């Protein structure tokens, strides 16, 4: 008879509690997986699981509710900020966030995000910008870079035909209802660490009673971009950031403290 | 639900009476967007809801308003949304999602003339939209049609009860007259607060997470979900049919009309009776489920049915389906905000009588 | 049945059996982000086999060289890594 030795190894990193065991439907190397993990890490570390109501959007990330082990409501395409407004207005004690892609937030849902921001809704918005409609087969998004080939801009996005990439987070940062707006990326581990700090700050601001907090995250779509996962990461750090510079655009609650990161403690 | 009959009636505009009725029925949240002829409903809520500590948001659009309702309903709140025809078209999307996600909500449509921007005058031209669709997919929504402001007040509370009982959006289909006219009402209905039913999103505190969604990507799953919805609609069709009849006992010609058209019809049948025509009225209160069975039972002993609508003829199709050709069905409608006069309706009833009298000698025509 | 209690034998670095990573290979999609990020170049896709998802899963090729830096865990979109601290002085 054998006895299993207890694992005495000292843990440095483990899959966060609020990330379900389910294998995701995302393509290999897709940035959504990293961002889901960051959200799950923060909800776990900040003990927000029992009070969180997540608002899912439409696109590849519609199944976020299958991977984050929290209450979730699904929205029609683009309407997540309005749905989150409804949740917020009748559940003042809940932690409320939306998880939206660029097609959802910056095209079909433009009115909803702008006006939720203008109202200063106390919600956190996780805005995943990979510059493409992944779910429907890689069409041009409002955030697609000039010259970028997609299945609906086969010759590359041309400004005279399809306009310019929309820097919507900068636009939102102008609104006084937005307490925090930042843009991070997932292009490498240090960028992922900085993005996690931005998300933590966004969550802290909601908990401190601030207005909307939004973190745009430059992500990848290796399959839609026709690249390997490492190539897609390099593309973000060398090309995409030129159109969408990283950093904190506004923090209107500078006096409000940020909670401790587990890694820093 | 109890009504405090001791309260004195007050003279109220339909829009305001429906708003106050919702408040009295325990409405937790209202979301709207200005549109004529229902703007007073929004204005009433803008004043009353904050003073009661309840949620009110004037949204950026009807899309915004109804999706706020979706979010609030998902947490178990009792939610009201109102609009008028063009706004309802925008809300159609979320109606489909809410039906699919089985979220209760009451939506008031104070109908105006269409298509397009149409007019701001009363109309009943959204019957198809209300009863056959709004959005995409296999779903139904109970539709309640008040014919007086007092009845509208009753139906608001009924609609909340029905929405919560069946986990479904419920529509109150009023028209511009119902919204704008003033009548004495007692809007003091009291409903008990909602009891948690076990599906509401409250945060997964000490229980497994809950997901409210309409997406079921596997065909087997979606078919099972649709079968569940259809079973629910079958129960609603069985239990929730409401209609009112007047002077049906001896009627030979019956007017089928709802809402404001039924008000005109009531005057018309009295005038017709004065002229010796035995007229009655059959007034559907639920447009879906349509009172098909009761109308079909009544039809064989009638010479003719006259359908009156403020439309080019929409409900008339359900009437024809109900009577299955056993009784001749005549139609009279006005559109664009025009309202039929009692004299017009009497004239159609007389033509219906004459036509069926002429045919009576030839039974082959009638049978 | 007899109750047997056996002593727990701790893995020690001296024996070279310390495992700094647990890899949930069944969830790995072989995207190779971790392979490129590993500073010690000790992660590689196992091309001799495919997992149930149909991918070559990642494996640790030399546990003795891994520094438990956890960069692999930070980049992994599928959260397949659990990382443990290397006991002091055990790095070869």
XYZ file of C-alpha atoms in Angstrom:
724
model
C 0.000 0.000 0.000
C 1.231 3.437 -0.888
C 0.692 6.693 0.839
C 0.647 9.833 -1.201
C 3.167 12.268 0.130
C 1.643 15.657 0.813
C 2.809 18.280 -1.635
C 5.239 20.331 0.377
C 6.337 22.477 -2.498
C 5.906 26.190 -1.908
C 3.372 27.564 -4.362
C 4.333 30.542 -6.513
C 1.520 30.511 -9.047
C -1.648 28.504 -9.490
C -4.733 28.725 -11.638
C -6.997 31.253 -9.896
C -9.924 29.893 -7.933
C -12.524 31.833 -9.901
C -11.347 30.478 -13.260
C -13.377 27.352 -13.943
C -11.648 24.080 -14.839
C -13.256 24.059 -18.250
C -10.992 24.145 -21.292
C -11.772 27.338 -23.220
C -13.120 27.505 -26.760
C -10.573 30.177 -27.656
C -8.077 29.478 -30.432
C -4.494 28.655 -29.442
C -2.681 31.756 -28.228
C -5.797 33.943 -28.084
C -5.397 36.897 -25.733
C -8.843 36.405 -24.202
C -7.462 33.501 -22.194
C -4.813 35.705 -20.594
C -7.301 38.473 -19.870
C -9.847 36.051 -18.410
C -7.086 34.766 -16.160
C -6.190 38.296 -15.012
C -9.826 39.028 -14.218
C -10.168 35.744 -12.342
C -6.958 36.448 -10.418
C -8.171 39.880 -9.366
C -11.690 38.767 -8.444
C -10.103 35.991 -6.377
C -7.446 38.164 -4.741
C -9.909 40.978 -4.010
C -12.526 38.523 -2.677
C -15.118 39.875 -5.089
C -16.616 36.557 -6.185
C -19.626 36.650 -3.844
C -20.690 40.171 -4.842
C -19.860 40.259 -8.535
C -22.370 40.392 -11.368
C -20.573 40.140 -14.692
C -22.076 41.415 -17.922
C -21.115 39.416 -21.002
C -21.183 40.841 -24.490
C -21.369 39.362 -27.963
C -18.369 38.125 -29.877
C -15.722 35.552 -29.047
C -15.934 36.491 -25.379
C -19.659 35.796 -25.059
C -18.726 32.586 -23.270
C -16.831 34.430 -20.538
C -19.541 33.133 -18.217
C -18.372 29.599 -18.827
C -14.887 30.405 -17.545
C -15.383 32.901 -14.739
C -17.075 31.301 -11.766
C -19.427 34.182 -10.943
C -22.979 35.358 -11.652
C -23.303 36.540 -15.248
C -25.918 38.088 -17.508
C -25.601 38.053 -21.274
C -26.299 41.226 -23.270
C -27.347 41.846 -26.823
C -24.459 42.966 -29.046
C -23.058 46.274 -27.847
C -25.561 46.792 -25.048
C -23.465 45.601 -22.128
C -22.952 49.095 -20.637
C -26.736 49.641 -20.621
C -27.311 46.216 -19.079
C -24.637 46.967 -16.484
C -26.365 50.291 -15.782
C -29.587 48.433 -15.034
C -27.774 46.025 -12.726
C -25.947 48.847 -10.973
C -29.028 51.001 -10.406
C -30.921 48.280 -8.545
C -27.895 46.562 -6.926
C -25.814 49.344 -5.385
C -23.696 46.857 -3.413
C -22.757 44.588 -6.299
C -19.402 44.665 -8.066
C -20.344 45.114 -11.727
C -18.162 44.798 -14.785
C -18.618 44.404 -18.513
C -16.274 42.396 -20.712
C -16.483 43.656 -24.284
C -14.595 43.311 -27.514
C -13.830 46.139 -29.915
C -16.647 45.402 -32.339
C -19.074 45.261 -29.424
C -17.872 48.386 -27.639
C -16.509 50.610 -30.395
C -18.959 49.909 -33.242
C -22.437 48.592 -32.458
C -22.300 49.642 -28.815
C -20.848 53.124 -29.207
C -23.923 54.928 -27.902
C -24.218 52.643 -24.888
C -20.576 53.016 -23.789
C -20.483 56.771 -24.357
C -23.635 57.426 -22.377
C -22.829 55.021 -19.562
C -19.545 56.942 -19.339
C -21.307 60.301 -19.520
C -23.579 59.239 -16.674
C -20.543 58.153 -14.716
C -21.992 54.719 -14.082
C -20.081 53.024 -11.290
C -19.029 50.048 -13.384
C -15.728 48.678 -14.620
C -15.326 48.091 -18.328
C -12.842 45.545 -19.623
C -12.390 46.456 -23.247
C -10.501 43.892 -25.306
C -9.132 45.410 -28.503
C -7.732 42.928 -30.995
C -8.709 44.986 -34.034
C -10.868 42.362 -35.668
C -14.188 40.519 -35.525
C -12.891 37.116 -34.512
C -16.127 35.216 -33.919
C -17.563 35.906 -37.353
C -14.414 35.066 -39.285
C -11.982 37.942 -39.088
C -13.725 40.962 -40.557
C -12.615 44.581 -40.197
C -13.387 46.187 -36.860
C -13.630 49.901 -36.009
C -10.225 49.490 -34.377
C -8.550 47.711 -37.313
C -5.248 49.393 -38.186
C -4.853 51.294 -41.440
C -3.504 48.898 -44.020
C -4.514 45.832 -42.028
C -5.891 43.005 -44.141
C -9.064 41.381 -42.898
C -11.703 39.287 -44.620
C -13.751 42.459 -45.225
C -10.788 44.705 -46.025
C -8.943 42.272 -48.267
C -6.681 44.966 -49.717
C -5.951 46.393 -46.292
C -7.982 49.057 -44.478
C -8.001 52.236 -46.514
C -9.015 55.455 -44.804
C -10.885 56.794 -47.833
C -13.057 53.678 -47.918
C -13.332 52.628 -44.310
C -12.239 55.552 -42.205
C -9.705 55.564 -39.418
C -9.148 53.425 -36.324
C -11.203 54.817 -33.458
C -9.329 55.734 -30.273
C -12.452 55.355 -28.183
C -10.774 55.066 -24.813
C -9.101 58.462 -25.329
C -12.511 59.825 -26.295
C -14.096 58.382 -23.173
C -11.281 59.720 -20.995
C -12.486 63.243 -21.810
C -15.737 62.652 -19.971
C -15.866 63.654 -16.310
C -17.994 60.581 -15.590
C -14.971 58.418 -16.341
C -12.878 58.154 -13.197
C -10.179 56.017 -14.730
C -9.164 55.187 -18.276
C -6.069 53.274 -19.244
C -4.692 51.125 -22.019
C -2.543 48.086 -21.433
C -1.513 45.095 -23.485
C -0.815 41.414 -23.099
C 2.186 41.348 -25.435
C 4.646 40.044 -22.866
C 4.746 39.127 -19.169
C 5.726 42.601 -17.983
C 2.964 44.222 -20.067
C 0.565 41.671 -18.615
C 1.727 42.659 -15.125
C 1.120 46.343 -15.854
C -2.286 45.568 -17.331
C -3.205 43.647 -14.214
C -2.291 46.715 -12.141
C -4.552 48.834 -14.347
C -7.409 46.406 -13.864
C -6.814 46.404 -10.115
C -6.909 50.187 -10.120
C -10.132 50.131 -12.142
C -11.726 47.685 -9.709
C -10.500 49.680 -6.691
C -12.055 52.826 -8.124
C -15.428 51.138 -8.463
C -15.187 49.876 -4.887
C -14.223 53.380 -3.730
C -17.390 54.806 -5.272
C -15.910 56.321 -8.405
C -17.517 56.638 -11.794
C -16.794 54.449 -14.784
C -13.402 52.803 -14.873
C -12.280 51.437 -18.203
C -9.202 49.461 -19.168
C -8.604 48.878 -22.837
C -6.378 45.877 -23.413
C -4.538 45.434 -26.699
C -4.967 41.779 -27.421
C -4.308 39.328 -30.211
C -6.202 37.236 -32.709
C -3.498 34.982 -34.151
C -5.923 33.074 -36.369
C -7.691 36.200 -37.644
C -4.407 37.995 -38.181
C -2.823 35.038 -39.958
C 0.083 34.852 -37.519
C 1.487 32.453 -34.984
C 0.777 33.350 -31.373
C 4.316 34.662 -30.752
C 4.190 36.681 -33.995
C 0.872 38.193 -32.920
C 2.373 39.237 -29.577
C 5.277 40.891 -31.364
C 2.848 42.642 -33.705
C 1.077 44.162 -30.699
C 4.258 45.421 -29.081
C 5.802 46.769 -32.306
C 2.859 47.864 -34.476
C -0.458 48.101 -32.673
C 0.925 50.303 -29.894
C 1.872 52.935 -32.464
C -1.832 53.547 -33.150
C -2.942 52.784 -29.605
C -0.287 54.034 -27.164
C -0.164 52.358 -23.763
C -0.625 54.142 -20.470
C -3.050 55.721 -18.055
C -5.098 58.389 -19.812
C -6.877 59.698 -16.780
C -7.162 58.909 -13.093
C -9.610 61.320 -11.525
C -9.379 59.615 -8.128
C -5.675 59.964 -7.471
C -6.283 60.469 -3.755
C -8.040 57.145 -3.488
C -5.579 54.361 -2.594
C -4.899 51.280 -4.674
C -5.185 47.901 -2.981
C -2.105 45.747 -2.478
C -1.107 43.363 -5.182
C -0.574 39.867 -3.873
C 2.668 39.677 -5.849
C 3.959 42.862 -4.259
C 3.054 41.907 -0.728
C -53.094 42.254 -4.823
C -55.744 44.412 -3.194
C -57.403 47.574 -4.248
C -58.153 50.190 -1.652
C -61.711 50.994 -2.612
C -62.003 53.664 0.024
C -59.682 55.950 -1.882
C -61.377 58.676 -3.893
C -60.992 58.562 -7.635
C -58.742 61.186 -9.111
C -58.747 62.579 -12.629
C -55.572 61.424 -14.313
C -54.070 61.321 -17.752
C -53.603 57.758 -18.985
C -49.824 57.988 -19.183
C -49.598 59.324 -15.649
C -52.136 56.867 -14.297
C -50.209 53.904 -15.742
C -46.977 55.276 -14.304
C -48.462 55.724 -10.863
C -50.104 52.306 -11.070
C -46.669 50.796 -11.671
C -45.286 52.646 -8.684
C -48.149 51.431 -6.518
C -47.537 47.916 -7.801
C -44.008 48.039 -6.419
C -42.051 48.847 -9.556
C -38.371 49.021 -8.532
C -36.955 50.559 -11.665
C -38.072 52.519 -14.714
C -36.034 53.182 -17.833
C -37.277 55.295 -20.717
C -36.588 57.685 -23.528
C -38.815 60.602 -24.515
C -41.277 59.964 -27.318
C -44.749 61.296 -28.031
C -47.447 60.325 -27.077
C -46.034 58.641 -23.948
C -43.644 61.332 -22.679
C -45.758 62.110 -19.588
C -45.185 58.565 -18.374
C -41.431 59.158 -18.345
C -41.911 62.566 -16.742
C -44.085 61.136 -13.989
C -41.465 58.504 -13.241
C -38.673 61.101 -13.337
C -40.379 62.910 -10.475
C -41.784 60.004 -8.461
C -39.157 57.259 -8.606
C -36.249 59.251 -7.123
C -38.425 60.589 -4.315
C -39.251 56.972 -3.437
C -35.603 55.955 -3.624
C -36.221 53.782 -6.663
C -34.286 53.595 -9.908
C -35.021 55.963 -12.777
C -32.803 56.523 -15.793
C -33.559 58.541 -18.897
C -31.564 56.472 -21.342
C -29.643 57.510 -24.441
C -32.095 55.637 -26.664
C -34.813 53.034 -26.500
C -32.052 50.467 -27.001
C -30.377 51.797 -23.904
C -33.609 51.897 -21.911
C -34.696 48.352 -22.537
C -31.220 46.946 -22.006
C -31.070 48.719 -18.664
C -34.356 46.965 -17.962
C -32.749 43.688 -18.990
C -29.927 44.221 -16.506
C -32.210 45.275 -13.660
C -34.634 42.417 -14.351
C -31.724 39.971 -14.256
C -31.186 40.856 -10.612
C -34.842 40.235 -9.756
C -36.070 43.814 -9.799
C -39.638 44.682 -10.852
C -39.038 46.735 -13.980
C -41.133 48.992 -16.208
C -40.234 50.409 -19.602
C -42.451 52.510 -21.826
C -42.281 53.900 -25.310
C -44.289 54.476 -28.459
C -44.228 52.709 -31.799
C -40.866 53.780 -33.341
C -39.223 53.256 -29.971
C -40.754 49.808 -29.648
C -39.169 48.881 -32.970
C -35.788 49.698 -31.436
C -36.663 47.687 -28.343
C -37.560 44.656 -30.409
C -34.015 43.341 -30.178
C -33.941 43.184 -26.406
C -37.503 41.821 -26.234
C -36.209 38.780 -28.060
C -33.233 38.465 -25.713
C -35.409 38.900 -22.634
C -37.908 36.323 -23.843
C -35.010 33.978 -24.566
C -33.394 34.639 -21.195
C -36.815 34.435 -19.497
C -36.644 37.820 -17.816
C -39.798 39.441 -16.462
C -40.547 43.026 -17.423
C -43.540 45.168 -18.286
C -43.336 47.244 -21.448
C -46.004 49.827 -22.270
C -46.481 50.782 -25.908
C -48.589 53.915 -26.324
C -49.096 53.402 -30.044
C -48.853 56.189 -32.602
C -49.338 56.171 -36.352
C -46.825 54.504 -38.644
C -45.029 53.296 -40.653
C -41.763 55.107 -40.098
C -41.967 58.299 -38.142
C -45.672 58.287 -39.032
C -47.524 60.653 -36.770
C -47.951 61.275 -33.074
C -51.684 60.655 -33.198
C -53.277 57.480 -31.816
C -53.106 54.276 -33.791
C -53.398 50.520 -33.431
C -51.050 49.667 -36.235
C -48.543 47.833 -34.033
C -50.834 44.834 -33.449
C -48.786 42.595 -35.719
C -45.578 43.731 -34.066
C -46.947 43.221 -30.565
C -48.615 39.868 -31.070
C -46.601 38.223 -33.811
C -43.107 39.314 -33.196
C -41.116 42.410 -32.279
C -37.770 40.630 -32.430
C -36.412 37.460 -33.953
C -36.958 33.889 -32.900
C -39.725 31.595 -31.706
C -41.186 33.461 -28.804
C -44.382 35.036 -27.589
C -45.127 37.858 -25.218
C -48.457 38.334 -23.453
C -50.114 41.514 -24.728
C -52.749 43.311 -22.658
C -54.928 45.985 -24.252
C -56.765 48.440 -21.987
C -59.879 50.165 -23.181
C -60.159 52.712 -20.393
C -57.705 54.381 -18.107
C -59.151 52.603 -15.098
C -58.591 49.321 -16.890
C -55.071 50.380 -17.858
C -54.330 50.879 -14.184
C -55.622 47.378 -13.406
C -53.661 45.852 -16.241
C -50.358 47.352 -15.124
C -50.547 45.354 -11.903
C -51.845 42.307 -13.799
C -48.937 42.600 -16.197
C -46.346 42.605 -13.417
C -47.985 39.560 -11.848
C -48.053 37.742 -15.178
C -44.460 38.688 -16.003
C -43.216 37.292 -12.713
C -45.448 34.213 -12.761
C -44.193 33.137 -16.176
C -40.736 34.781 -16.273
C -41.554 36.683 -19.429
C -41.796 40.226 -20.736
C -45.408 41.405 -20.881
C -46.587 44.213 -23.123
C -49.391 46.646 -22.451
C -50.629 47.782 -25.836
C -52.270 51.148 -25.353
C -52.762 53.806 -27.967
C -52.418 57.558 -28.039
C -55.949 58.062 -26.738
C -55.290 55.776 -23.763
C -52.114 57.711 -23.073
C -53.459 61.205 -23.471
C -57.082 61.070 -22.304
C -58.056 61.859 -18.707
C -60.465 59.733 -16.708
C -61.180 59.212 -13.030
C -59.061 56.401 -11.611
C -57.982 54.908 -8.294
C -54.371 53.950 -8.957
C -53.725 52.399 -5.575
C -52.999 48.792 -6.280
C -50.690 47.055 -3.923
C -48.681 44.042 -4.857
C -46.443 42.159 -2.494
C -42.755 42.690 -3.198
C -41.153 40.076 -5.389
C -40.124 36.911 -3.650
C -36.760 35.582 -4.831
C -37.430 32.758 -7.266
C -33.937 31.292 -7.288
C -32.686 32.468 -10.671
C -31.901 36.117 -9.910
C -28.334 37.383 -10.053
C -27.301 38.551 -6.608
C -23.640 37.532 -6.552
C -22.594 33.899 -6.092
C -22.322 34.122 -2.329
C -22.403 30.615 -0.873
C -24.100 29.130 -3.924
C -23.068 28.110 -7.431
C -22.962 30.937 -9.988
C -26.068 31.706 -12.037
C -25.981 32.586 -15.712
C -28.842 34.332 -17.517
C -28.499 34.003 -21.261
C -30.294 33.315 -24.486
C -27.347 31.692 -26.272
C -27.528 27.919 -26.660
C -25.019 27.086 -29.357
C -25.711 23.357 -29.529
C -28.796 22.657 -31.667
C -30.016 20.043 -29.180
C -29.765 22.548 -26.340
C -31.542 25.318 -28.207
C -34.320 23.002 -29.297
C -34.812 21.867 -25.708
C -34.873 25.506 -24.601
C -37.406 26.374 -27.297
C -39.570 23.440 -26.272
C -39.506 24.713 -22.705
C -40.581 28.174 -23.899
C -43.328 26.730 -26.065
C -44.644 24.695 -23.134
C -44.786 27.901 -21.116
C -46.656 29.684 -23.906
C -49.128 26.801 -24.044
C -49.850 27.264 -20.331
C -50.275 31.017 -20.799
C -52.625 30.405 -23.744
C -54.664 28.058 -21.603
C -54.877 30.175 -18.469
C -54.500 33.832 -19.281
C -57.032 34.595 -21.998
C -59.092 37.644 -21.104
C -61.885 39.336 -22.991
C -65.052 41.258 -22.248
C -68.411 41.067 -24.010
C -71.393 43.351 -24.021
C -74.887 42.633 -25.301
C -73.869 39.320 -26.763
C -76.897 37.310 -25.556
C -79.095 38.125 -28.509
C -76.586 39.702 -30.863
C -76.737 38.998 -34.588
C -73.867 41.299 -35.508
C -70.850 41.537 -33.190
C -68.121 44.118 -33.341
C -64.691 42.814 -32.390
C -62.485 45.679 -31.256
C -59.930 46.482 -28.576
C -58.622 49.590 -26.893
C -59.859 52.894 -28.222
C -61.608 51.210 -31.162
C -63.738 49.324 -28.619
C -64.782 52.644 -27.071
C -66.047 53.776 -30.456
C -67.675 50.402 -31.017
C -69.538 50.587 -27.710
C -71.232 53.797 -28.799
C -71.859 52.307 -32.224
C -73.638 49.202 -30.944
C -75.940 51.300 -28.770
C -76.859 53.416 -31.796
C -77.306 50.298 -33.910
C -79.663 48.832 -31.329
C -81.664 52.069 -31.331
C -81.977 51.518 -35.074
C -83.219 47.964 -34.519
C -80.013 46.073 -35.232
C -79.153 43.524 -32.539
C -75.508 44.435 -32.062
C -72.975 43.341 -29.475
C -69.294 43.774 -28.800
C -66.529 41.264 -28.220
C -63.498 43.026 -26.802
C -60.218 41.104 -26.511
C -58.206 42.230 -23.498
C -55.374 39.803 -24.133
C -54.322 40.176 -27.750
C -51.889 37.370 -27.201
C -53.139 34.908 -26.179
C -56.015 35.877 -28.482
C -59.444 34.728 -27.250
C -59.850 32.548 -30.331
C -61.720 29.712 -28.645
C -64.377 31.924 -27.109
C -64.827 33.901 -30.292
C -65.093 30.668 -32.287
C -67.771 29.423 -29.871
C -69.749 32.620 -30.306
C -69.347 32.952 -34.065
C -71.756 30.270 -35.405
C -74.806 32.038 -34.001
C -73.858 35.399 -35.528
C -74.840 36.674 -38.949
C -71.594 38.586 -39.223
C -68.597 39.928 -37.373
C -67.376 43.481 -37.873
C -63.790 44.146 -36.869
C -62.925 47.761 -36.123
C -59.342 48.897 -35.730
C -57.258 52.027 -35.900
C -55.207 50.242 -38.528
C -55.404 48.941 -42.072
C -56.514 45.570 -40.714
C -54.288 43.587 -38.392
C -56.303 41.953 -35.606
C -58.865 41.065 -38.257
C -56.513 38.295 -39.367
C -56.714 36.640 -35.947
C -60.488 36.993 -36.004
C -60.661 35.261 -39.387
C -58.362 32.512 -38.128
C -60.557 32.055 -35.062
C -63.860 31.725 -36.928
C -62.341 29.696 -39.771
C -64.745 31.000 -42.383
C -67.866 29.958 -40.463
C -68.979 33.562 -40.099
C -68.494 36.421 -42.558
C -65.947 38.908 -41.229
C -66.179 42.581 -42.226
C -63.498 45.092 -41.478
C -63.497 48.817 -40.879
C -60.300 50.664 -40.112
C -58.868 54.161 -40.134
C -55.176 54.893 -40.120
C -52.683 57.637 -39.582
C -54.212 58.882 -36.364
C -57.750 59.059 -37.705
C -60.320 57.472 -35.406
C -63.431 55.779 -36.822
C -66.692 57.447 -35.846
C -69.614 55.496 -34.391
C -71.599 56.428 -37.499
C -69.011 54.784 -39.723
C -69.143 51.621 -37.630
C -72.956 51.548 -37.653
C -72.893 51.903 -41.427
C -70.588 48.897 -41.753
C -72.788 46.872 -39.396
C -75.790 47.717 -41.528
C -73.977 46.686 -44.693
C -72.972 43.457 -42.976
C -76.592 42.796 -42.039
C -77.862 43.567 -45.515
C -75.217 41.464 -47.219
C -75.890 38.482 -44.990
C -79.684 38.916 -45.328
C -79.388 38.785 -49.087
C -77.262 35.700 -48.791
C -79.502 34.058 -46.221
C -81.833 32.763 -48.904
C -78.923 30.902 -50.384
C -77.629 28.744 -47.566
C -74.727 27.573 -49.662
C -73.192 31.008 -49.343
C -73.437 31.059 -45.583
C -72.512 27.437 -44.942
C -7.101 -4.563 6.142
C -4.018 -3.337 7.855
C -3.406 0.334 8.285
C -0.008 1.132 6.983
C 1.794 4.316 7.717
C 4.821 4.975 5.638
C 7.247 7.787 6.123
C 6.940 10.698 3.766
C 10.077 11.009 1.785
C 10.637 14.606 0.731
C 11.945 15.135 -2.718
C 15.248 16.896 -2.413
C 17.234 18.868 -4.852
C 20.198 16.628 -4.224
C 18.265 13.809 -5.819
C 17.241 16.077 -8.698
C 13.570 15.206 -8.310
C 12.161 18.661 -7.524
C 9.378 19.478 -9.960
C 8.988 23.263 -10.271
C 6.006 23.043 -12.632
C 2.787 21.139 -12.784
C 1.490 21.313 -16.344
C -2.180 20.608 -17.096
C -1.245 19.157 -20.476
C -4.859 18.211 -21.209
C -5.760 21.917 -21.419
C -2.695 23.041 -23.406
C -3.349 24.199 -26.971
C 0.272 24.253 -28.054
C 0.336 27.965 -28.832
C 4.009 27.996 -27.774
C 3.893 31.442 -26.147
C 5.541 29.926 -23.085
C 8.175 28.213 -25.207
C 9.323 31.549 -26.586
C 9.156 33.373 -23.263
C 11.093 30.866 -21.140
C 14.459 32.470 -20.303
C 16.086 29.084 -19.753
C 14.666 27.504 -22.905
C 13.438 24.454 -21.013
C 9.872 24.381 -22.376
C 9.059 22.611 -25.614
C 6.037 21.177 -27.339
C 5.914 17.403 -27.076
C 5.598 16.523 -30.737
C 5.562 12.822 -30.005
C 1.952 12.977 -28.854
C -1.297 14.970 -29.087
C -3.674 15.645 -26.229
C -7.430 15.174 -26.294
C -7.855 18.678 -27.734
C -5.645 17.655 -30.647
C -2.570 19.702 -29.798
C 1.056 18.987 -28.961
C 1.153 19.974 -25.316
C 4.022 21.754 -23.687
C 6.473 19.892 -21.472
C 9.345 20.854 -19.211
C 12.490 19.468 -20.745
C 14.864 20.004 -17.825
C 13.401 20.535 -14.376
C 16.812 21.088 -12.899
C 17.336 24.255 -14.930
C 13.909 25.863 -14.371
C 14.161 28.846 -12.014
C 10.415 28.975 -11.191
C 10.313 32.490 -12.663
C 6.656 31.866 -13.614
C 6.836 33.847 -16.849
C 5.252 30.837 -18.535
C 2.298 31.046 -16.153
C 1.945 34.783 -16.780
C 1.771 34.455 -20.564
C -0.260 31.238 -20.788
C -3.748 31.875 -22.215
C -4.992 28.555 -20.883
C -3.643 28.704 -17.337
C -1.991 25.311 -17.595
C 0.925 26.070 -15.256
C 1.189 25.713 -11.521
C 4.561 26.998 -10.363
C 6.461 26.083 -7.188
C 9.426 27.800 -5.605
C 12.694 26.052 -5.962
C 14.213 25.192 -2.562
C 17.213 27.337 -1.709
C 20.489 26.210 -3.161
C 18.901 23.583 -5.332
C 19.562 25.221 -8.652
C 22.175 23.383 -10.640
